[in-house]
CSV table of C-alpha atoms and ligand atoms in Angstrom, one decimal:
chain,number,residue,atom,x,y,z
A,1243,MET,CA,-19.7,47.5,40.1
A,1244,SER,CA,-23.0,45.6,39.9
A,1245,CYS,CA,-24.6,45.0,36.3
A,1246,ASN,CA,-27.1,47.7,36.9
A,1247,SER,CA,-25.0,50.7,37.0
A,1248,PHE,CA,-23.3,49.9,33.7
A,1249,ALA,CA,-26.9,51.0,32.7
A,1250,SER,CA,-26.3,54.5,33.6
A,1251,ILE,CA,-22.7,54.9,31.7
A,1252,ARG,CA,-23.6,57.9,29.1
A,1253,VAL,CA,-22.4,56.9,26.0
A,1254,ALA,CA,-22.7,60.3,23.7
A,1255,GLY,CA,-19.2,59.5,22.4
A,1256,LEU,CA,-20.5,56.6,20.1
A,1257,ALA,CA,-22.1,57.2,16.9
A,1258,HIS,CA,-23.7,54.6,14.1
A,1259,THR,CA,-22.5,55.3,10.8
A,1260,GLY,CA,-25.0,56.0,8.2
A,1261,ASP,CA,-24.2,53.1,5.8
A,1262,GLY,CA,-26.1,50.5,8.1
A,1263,ALA,CA,-22.6,48.9,9.1
A,1264,THR,CA,-22.1,47.2,12.2
A,1265,MET,CA,-19.0,49.6,12.5
A,1266,THR,CA,-19.1,52.6,14.9
A,1267,GLN,CA,-17.2,55.5,15.0
A,1268,LEU,CA,-16.6,58.1,17.7
A,1269,ASP,CA,-18.1,61.5,17.4
A,1270,THR,CA,-15.3,63.8,17.0
A,1271,ARG,CA,-16.8,66.9,18.6
A,1272,ALA,CA,-17.2,65.0,21.7
A,1273,LEU,CA,-14.1,63.2,21.5
A,1274,ARG,CA,-12.2,66.7,20.5
A,1275,ASN,CA,-14.1,68.1,24.0
A,1276,ALA,CA,-13.1,65.0,26.0
A,1277,PHE,CA,-9.8,65.6,25.6
A,1278,GLY,CA,-9.8,69.2,25.8
A,1279,THR,CA,-10.7,68.4,29.7
A,1280,PHE,CA,-7.0,67.8,30.4
A,1281,MET,CA,-5.3,70.8,31.2
A,1282,THR,CA,-2.3,71.8,29.8
A,1283,GLY,CA,0.3,74.4,29.3
A,1284,VAL,CA,0.9,76.1,26.1
A,1285,THR,CA,3.8,76.4,24.0
A,1286,VAL,CA,5.1,77.8,20.7
A,1287,VAL,CA,7.3,75.3,18.6
A,1288,THR,CA,9.5,76.8,16.3
A,1289,SER,CA,12.2,76.0,13.8
A,1290,VAL,CA,13.7,77.3,10.6
A,1291,ASP,CA,12.9,76.4,7.0
A,1292,ALA,CA,14.8,75.6,4.3
A,1293,ASN,CA,15.5,78.9,3.5
A,1294,GLY,CA,16.4,79.8,6.7
A,1295,GLN,CA,13.2,81.8,7.6
A,1296,ALA,CA,11.9,81.4,11.2
A,1297,ILE,CA,8.5,79.4,11.3
A,1298,GLY,CA,6.5,78.5,14.6
A,1299,PHE,CA,2.7,77.5,15.6
A,1300,THR,CA,1.0,77.3,18.9
A,1301,ALA,CA,0.8,73.8,20.3
A,1302,ASN,CA,-0.7,71.9,23.4
A,1303,SER,CA,0.6,68.7,22.7
A,1304,PHE,CA,3.6,69.0,24.0
A,1305,THR,CA,5.0,66.3,26.2
A,1306,SER,CA,8.1,65.5,28.0
A,1307,VAL,CA,9.0,61.6,27.2
A,1308,SER,CA,12.5,60.8,28.6
A,1309,LEU,CA,15.1,61.8,30.5
A,1310,ASP,CA,18.0,59.9,29.7
A,1311,PRO,CA,18.1,60.5,26.8
A,1312,PRO,CA,16.2,63.9,26.7
A,1313,LEU,CA,13.6,63.7,24.5
A,1314,VAL,CA,10.5,65.8,24.2
A,1315,LEU,CA,7.6,65.4,21.9
A,1316,VAL,CA,4.7,67.5,20.0
A,1317,CYS,CA,2.2,66.6,17.6
A,1318,LEU,CA,1.6,68.3,14.0
A,1319,ALA,CA,-1.2,68.5,12.6
A,1320,ASN,CA,-1.0,66.8,8.8
A,1321,THR,CA,-2.9,70.3,7.6
A,1322,SER,CA,-0.5,72.8,9.2
A,1323,SER,CA,1.0,75.0,6.6
A,1324,ASN,CA,4.8,74.1,8.5
A,1325,TYR,CA,4.2,70.5,7.6
A,1326,ASN,CA,7.0,70.0,5.2
A,1327,ALA,CA,9.2,72.3,6.8
A,1328,LEU,CA,8.9,70.5,10.3
A,1329,ILE,CA,9.1,67.1,9.1
A,1330,ASP,CA,12.3,67.8,7.3
A,1331,ALA,CA,13.8,70.2,9.9
A,1332,THR,CA,17.0,69.2,11.5
A,1333,GLY,CA,15.4,70.7,15.1
A,1334,PHE,CA,12.7,72.3,16.7
A,1335,ALA,CA,12.5,74.4,19.9
A,1336,VAL,CA,9.4,74.3,22.5
A,1337,ASN,CA,8.9,77.8,23.9
A,1338,ILE,CA,6.3,77.3,27.3
A,1339,LEU,CA,4.6,80.0,27.2
A,1340,ALA,CA,4.2,82.7,30.6
A,1341,GLN,CA,0.8,83.2,31.8
A,1342,THR,CA,1.3,86.8,30.1
A,1343,GLN,CA,1.7,85.6,26.8
A,1344,VAL,CA,-1.8,85.1,25.6
A,1345,ASP,CA,-1.5,87.3,23.0
A,1346,VAL,CA,1.9,85.6,21.7
A,1347,ALA,CA,-0.2,82.3,21.8
A,1348,ASN,CA,-2.9,83.7,19.8
A,1349,THR,CA,-0.6,85.1,17.1
A,1350,PHE,CA,0.9,81.9,16.7
A,1351,ALA,CA,-2.4,79.9,16.3
A,1352,ARG,CA,-3.6,82.4,13.7
A,1353,PRO,CA,-2.5,82.7,9.9
A,1354,VAL,CA,-0.6,86.0,10.3
A,1355,GLU,CA,1.8,86.7,7.8
A,1356,ASP,CA,4.9,87.2,9.7
A,1357,ARG,CA,4.2,85.9,13.5
A,1358,PHE,CA,7.8,86.7,14.8
A,1359,ALA,CA,6.9,90.2,13.8
A,1360,THR,CA,5.3,90.7,17.0
A,1361,VAL,CA,8.0,89.3,19.5
A,1362,ASP,CA,11.6,89.4,20.6
A,1363,TRP,CA,13.6,86.5,19.8
A,1364,HIS,CA,17.1,85.0,19.4
A,1365,SER,CA,18.5,81.6,18.2
A,1366,GLY,CA,18.8,79.0,20.4
A,1367,PRO,CA,22.1,76.9,20.8
A,1368,GLU,CA,20.6,74.3,18.3
A,1369,GLY,CA,19.5,77.2,16.1
A,1370,SER,CA,15.6,77.2,16.7
A,1371,PRO,CA,14.0,80.9,17.5
A,1372,ILE,CA,13.9,81.3,21.4
A,1373,ILE,CA,10.9,83.8,22.5
A,1374,ASP,CA,11.8,85.8,25.2
A,1375,GLY,CA,10.3,85.8,28.3
A,1376,ALA,CA,8.7,82.6,28.0
A,1377,SER,CA,8.9,80.3,31.1
A,1378,ALA,CA,11.2,77.5,29.7
A,1379,TRP,CA,12.3,76.6,26.1
A,1380,PHE,CA,13.8,73.6,24.8
A,1381,ASP,CA,16.1,73.8,21.9
A,1382,CYS,CA,16.1,69.9,20.2
A,1383,ARG,CA,17.5,68.3,17.5
A,1384,MET,CA,15.2,66.4,15.5
A,1385,HIS,CA,15.4,62.1,17.1
A,1386,LYS,CA,12.5,61.1,15.0
A,1387,THR,CA,9.2,61.9,13.3
A,1388,ILE,CA,6.3,59.2,13.4
A,1389,ASP,CA,2.8,59.2,11.6
A,1390,ALA,CA,0.0,59.2,13.8
A,1391,GLY,CA,-3.3,59.3,12.0
A,1392,ASP,CA,-4.0,63.0,11.4
A,1393,HIS,CA,-0.8,64.2,12.9
A,1394,VAL,CA,2.9,63.7,13.1
A,1395,ILE,CA,5.1,63.1,16.3
A,1396,LEU,CA,7.9,65.4,16.6
A,1397,LEU,CA,10.3,63.5,18.9
A,1398,GLY,CA,13.4,65.8,19.9
A,1399,GLU,CA,16.5,65.6,21.8
A,1400,VAL,CA,17.0,68.5,24.0
A,1401,ILE,CA,20.3,70.3,23.4
A,1402,GLY,CA,19.9,73.1,25.4
A,1403,PHE,CA,17.2,74.3,27.7
A,1404,ASP,CA,16.4,77.2,30.3
A,1405,SER,CA,13.7,77.7,33.1
A,1406,THR,CA,12.4,80.7,35.1
A,1407,PRO,CA,10.2,81.4,37.9
A,1408,VAL,CA,7.7,82.9,35.5
A,1409,PRO,CA,4.2,80.8,36.1
A,1410,GLY,CA,3.3,79.4,32.6
A,1411,LEU,CA,0.2,79.9,30.7
A,1412,GLY,CA,-2.8,76.5,30.9
A,1413,TYR,CA,-5.1,75.8,28.7
A,1414,ALA,CA,-8.1,73.9,29.7
A,1415,ARG,CA,-11.9,73.4,28.2
A,1416,GLY,CA,-10.7,75.5,25.0
A,1417,ALA,CA,-10.0,78.5,27.4
A,1418,TYR,CA,-6.6,79.9,28.5
A,1419,VAL,CA,-6.4,80.0,32.4
A,1420,THR,CA,-3.9,81.1,34.6
A,1421,ALA,CA,-3.1,80.7,38.4
A,1422,SER,CA,-3.3,84.4,39.1
A,1423,THR,CA,-7.0,84.2,37.5
A,1424,ALA,CA,-7.9,81.6,39.7
A,1425,ALA,CA,-6.4,83.3,42.6
A,1426,GLU,CA,-8.3,87.0,42.1
A,1427,ALA,CA,-11.6,84.6,42.2
A,1428,LEU,CA,-10.7,83.3,45.4
A,1429,GLY,CA,-9.1,86.5,46.7
A,1430,THR,CA,-11.8,89.3,47.0
A,1431,GLY,CA,-13.6,90.7,49.9
A,1432,THR,CA,-12.2,92.4,53.2
A,1433,ASN,CA,-10.3,91.3,55.9
A,1434,LEU,CA,-7.8,88.8,53.7
A,1435,VAL,CA,-4.5,87.6,54.7
A,1436,VAL,CA,-2.0,86.9,51.9
A,1437,SER,CA,1.1,85.2,52.5
A,1438,ALA,CA,3.8,84.1,50.1
A,1439,LEU,CA,5.1,80.6,50.5
A,1440,ILE,CA,8.6,81.6,48.6
A,1441,GLU,CA,10.5,78.5,47.9
A,1442,GLN,CA,14.5,78.2,46.4
A,1443,ASP,CA,16.3,75.0,46.3
A,1444,GLY,CA,14.0,73.5,48.7
A,1445,LYS,CA,13.8,76.0,50.8
A,1446,VAL,CA,11.4,78.6,52.5
A,1447,LEU,CA,11.4,81.6,53.1
A,1448,LEU,CA,10.6,82.8,56.9
A,1449,ILE,CA,10.7,86.4,58.6
A,1450,ASP,CA,10.9,87.6,61.8
A,1451,ASP,CA,7.2,88.2,62.7
A,1452,GLY,CA,8.5,91.0,65.5
A,1453,THR,CA,8.1,88.9,68.7
A,1454,GLY,CA,11.6,87.3,67.6
A,1455,ARG,CA,9.2,84.0,66.1
A,1456,MET,CA,9.1,83.2,62.6
A,1457,ALA,CA,6.8,83.5,59.8
A,1458,LEU,CA,5.6,83.8,56.4
A,1459,PRO,CA,5.9,87.2,54.3
A,1460,GLU,CA,2.2,88.0,54.6
A,1461,VAL,CA,-0.1,91.2,54.7
A,1462,ILE,CA,-3.8,92.0,55.1
A,1463,VAL,CA,-5.4,93.4,52.0
A,1464,SER,CA,-8.5,95.2,52.2
A,1465,ASP,CA,-9.7,96.1,48.5
A,1466,GLU,CA,-6.5,95.3,46.5
A,1467,GLY,CA,-6.6,91.9,44.5
A,1468,ALA,CA,-4.7,89.0,46.0
A,1469,SER,CA,-2.2,88.9,43.4
A,1470,ALA,CA,-1.3,92.5,43.6
A,1471,ALA,CA,-0.9,91.9,47.2
A,1472,VAL,CA,1.5,89.2,47.1
A,1473,LYS,CA,3.4,90.6,44.4
A,1474,LYS,CA,4.2,93.6,46.7
A,1475,LEU,CA,5.4,90.8,49.5
A,1476,ILE,CA,7.9,89.5,46.8
A,1477,SER,CA,9.1,92.8,46.0
A,1478,ALA,CA,9.9,94.0,49.6
A,1479,THR,CA,12.1,90.6,49.7
A,1480,GLY,CA,14.4,91.9,46.6
A,1481,LEU,CA,14.0,88.5,45.2
A,1482,THR,CA,13.3,87.6,41.8
A,1483,ALA,CA,9.7,85.7,42.0
A,1484,GLN,CA,6.4,85.3,40.8
A,1485,PRO,CA,3.2,84.3,42.4
A,1486,GLY,CA,2.5,81.0,41.0
A,1487,PHE,CA,-0.6,78.7,42.4
A,1488,VAL,CA,-2.6,79.1,45.4
A,1489,TYR,CA,-1.3,76.7,47.6
A,1490,SER,CA,-3.8,77.0,51.1
A,1491,VAL,CA,-6.9,78.9,51.5
A,1492,PHE,CA,-8.6,78.8,55.0
A,1493,GLU,CA,-10.4,80.8,57.0
A,1494,ASP,CA,-9.0,82.0,60.2
A,1495,VAL,CA,-11.6,81.9,62.7
A,1496,VAL,CA,-9.9,83.0,65.6
A,1497,ARG,CA,-8.7,86.1,64.0
A,1498,LYS,CA,-11.9,86.2,61.6
A,1499,ARG,CA,-10.0,86.4,58.4
A,1500,GLN,CA,-9.8,84.7,55.2
A,1501,HIS,CA,-6.1,83.4,54.3
A,1502,ILE,CA,-4.5,82.9,51.3
A,1503,SER,CA,-1.2,81.9,50.5
A,1504,PHE,CA,0.7,81.6,47.1
A,1505,LEU,CA,3.3,79.2,46.1
A,1506,CYS,CA,6.2,81.3,44.9
A,1507,GLN,CA,9.6,80.0,43.1
A,1508,ALA,CA,12.4,82.0,43.6
A,1509,ALA,CA,15.1,82.4,41.3
A,1510,GLU,CA,18.8,82.1,42.7
A,1511,GLY,CA,19.5,85.5,45.3
A,1512,THR,CA,19.7,86.6,48.9
A,1513,PRO,CA,16.8,88.0,50.7
A,1514,LEU,CA,16.7,91.6,51.6
A,1515,LYS,CA,15.1,90.3,54.7
A,1516,GLY,CA,14.2,87.2,56.7
A,1517,VAL,CA,16.2,83.8,55.5
A,1518,PHE,CA,15.8,80.7,53.8
A,1519,VAL,CA,15.1,77.2,56.0
A,1520,PRO,CA,15.0,74.0,55.3
A,1521,LEU,CA,12.0,72.3,55.4
A,1522,ASP,CA,12.7,69.9,58.4
A,1523,PRO,CA,10.8,69.9,62.0
A,1524,THR,CA,13.8,72.1,63.7
A,1525,ALA,CA,14.2,74.5,61.4
A,1526,LEU,CA,10.5,74.9,61.4
A,1527,ASP,CA,10.3,74.9,65.3
A,1528,ASP,CA,10.2,78.5,65.3
A,1529,VAL,CA,7.2,79.3,63.4
A,1530,ALA,CA,4.8,81.4,65.6
A,1531,ASP,CA,1.5,80.7,63.9
A,1532,PRO,CA,-0.1,76.8,64.1
A,1533,ALA,CA,-2.0,77.3,61.2
A,1534,ILE,CA,1.3,78.3,59.0
A,1535,LEU,CA,3.1,75.6,60.7
A,1536,THR,CA,0.9,72.8,59.5
A,1537,MET,CA,0.6,74.1,56.4
A,1538,LEU,CA,4.4,74.2,56.3
A,1539,GLU,CA,4.7,70.7,57.2
A,1540,ARG,CA,2.1,69.6,54.8
A,1541,TYR,CA,4.4,71.3,52.0
A,1542,ALA,CA,7.6,69.5,53.3
A,1543,GLN,CA,5.8,66.0,53.4
A,1544,GLU,CA,4.4,66.9,49.4
A,1545,ALA,CA,8.2,68.4,48.7
A,1546,GLU,CA,9.5,65.0,49.2
A,1547,ILE,CA,7.1,63.1,46.9
A,1548,GLY,CA,7.1,66.0,44.5
A,1549,GLN,CA,3.3,66.4,44.6
A,1550,HIS,CA,1.6,69.4,45.9
A,1551,GLY,CA,-2.3,69.7,46.3
A,1552,ILE,CA,-4.6,72.8,47.5
A,1553,TYR,CA,-6.1,72.9,51.0
A,1554,VAL,CA,-9.1,74.3,51.8
A,1555,GLY,CA,-11.4,74.7,54.8
A,1556,THR,CA,-10.4,76.5,58.3
A,1557,GLN,CA,-7.1,76.9,60.2
A,1558,ASN,CA,-8.5,74.0,62.1
A,1559,SER,CA,-10.0,71.3,59.7
A,1560,GLY,CA,-10.4,71.3,56.0
A,1561,GLU,CA,-9.1,69.1,53.0
A,1562,VAL,CA,-6.5,68.8,50.5
A,1563,ARG,CA,-7.4,69.0,46.8
A,1564,ALA,CA,-5.4,68.1,43.6
A,1565,LEU,CA,-3.7,71.2,42.1
A,1566,ASN,CA,-4.4,70.9,38.4
A,1567,THR,CA,-1.0,71.5,37.7
A,1568,GLY,CA,-1.1,69.3,34.6
A,1569,ARG,CA,1.9,66.9,34.2
A,1570,THR,CA,5.2,67.4,35.0
B,882,LIG,C1,-4.0,76.7,22.5
B,882,LIG,C2,-3.8,75.8,21.4
B,882,LIG,C3,-3.0,74.5,21.1
B,882,LIG,C4,-2.9,73.9,19.7
B,882,LIG,N1,-2.3,73.0,19.9
B,882,LIG,C5,-1.7,72.5,19.0
B,882,LIG,C6,-1.1,71.1,18.5
B,882,LIG,O1,-0.5,70.5,19.7
B,882,LIG,N2,-1.0,70.9,17.5
B,882,LIG,C7,-1.1,71.5,16.0
B,882,LIG,O2,-0.8,71.0,15.0
B,882,LIG,N3,-1.8,72.5,16.2
B,882,LIG,C8,-2.4,73.0,17.5
B,882,LIG,N4,-3.0,74.1,17.5
B,882,LIG,C9,-3.5,74.7,16.3
B,882,LIG,C10,-2.5,75.6,15.8
B,882,LIG,O3,-2.0,76.4,16.4
B,882,LIG,C11,-3.2,76.4,14.8
B,882,LIG,O4,-3.7,75.7,13.7
B,882,LIG,C12,-2.3,77.0,13.4
B,882,LIG,O5,-2.9,78.0,12.8
B,882,LIG,C13,-1.0,76.2,13.1
B,882,LIG,O6,-0.2,77.2,12.3
B,882,LIG,P1,0.3,76.5,11.0
B,882,LIG,O7,-0.7,76.0,9.7
B,882,LIG,O8,0.9,78.0,10.4
B,882,LIG,O9,1.7,75.6,11.5
B,882,LIG,C14,-3.1,74.8,18.5
B,882,LIG,C15,-3.9,75.9,19.1
B,882,LIG,C16,-4.1,76.4,20.2
B,882,LIG,C17,-4.8,77.6,20.4
C-alpha cells in the first residue's frame, strides 16, 4: 500500500477524551456497530439458580472453542440480572434458536417476569433447561469463568447435545435474518424453477426425471414463493428436512427461466422416491441437466473442504460468492 492510500482510511472509531490528555478512546457506539457486522446465530443460554428456578437470556456471543475436550463459550454482561446465579452455577445450556423462534429470542432479551412461561422446555442431561424446537442444544458443565471487561466469559464443557436439520436464526447489524427471508427476496417473479439439493450423510437425493436420467427434485413455480415451493418438494420425498440456504441462483437462458436451488439437510430416513447417491463423478454421471451437474460437482468439491458458497449467474457463467453462514 502506498503512503497516499493511508490518508483515505476512515478513523471514525477514534475519539479524543475531553481532558486534553493524549489518550484516545474508541467510540463505543461505532465499535458496537462494527462488531454487529459479524453475522451470528442467536442462542438462549439457560441454567438453574440456587433456588432451582430456570433462568435464561438471549445471547449471540456463543462460540465453539474446542473439540477435545468439547468446550464452548458465551459472554455474559456484568449488568445481567442473572450474573451472580450464572457465575455460581454448576452448568449452563446453549440453545441454538431456529429461524421460527424470533419470539423466543425477544422474550429472553426483555425484562419479562417469567421468560419460560411461553416456551416448552425440559431439563437436559446436566440439568439446564433445553428449549423445544431449537436447531441444536449443548448442555454444559461449567469449566471456568473468566472476567473480561464489562462481560464474564462462561466456558462450558459439553456433556450432552443434539442437533436437527431445522435452519437456525441469524443476527446481523442489529436485525434478525433467516435463510428463507433472503430466498423470498430472490424468488419472486414468474417462470421460476426451484430445486432442492437434499443432503443426507454426504449423499445427495436424485430422482428419475422421467426419461431414465437423474435430476434434483424440482418444480416450476409461477406466483407462489420459492420457500413454499421447496417445502412442497421436500414433503413429496417423505423426508424430514427444512429449506436451508440458497445454494445456487442462475438464469437458464435456454429455457428462459430463473433457477434457484436450496440446500436442505435431511434427517435419517428413506425417501419415498429417488435415491441418495454419493458425491463422486460416477454416481453423478446420470444427471441429465449440465447446469445441475456443474452445480453438484461444485457441491462435491466444497463438501470436501467443508466450505460452501452461493453461485449467481447464468447456466454458463457466473461467480461463486461466500455464504454468510458465520463460523462453523
Ligand atoms: C440477538 C441478541 C443477542 C444478545 N447477546 C447477548 C450476549 O451475548 N451476552 C449478553 O450478556 N447479553 C446479550 N444480549 C442482551 C440480553 O439478552 C439482554 O440484555 C437481556 O435482557 C439480559 O437479561 P438478564 O439481565 O435477565 O440476564 C443479546 C440480546 C439480543 C437481542
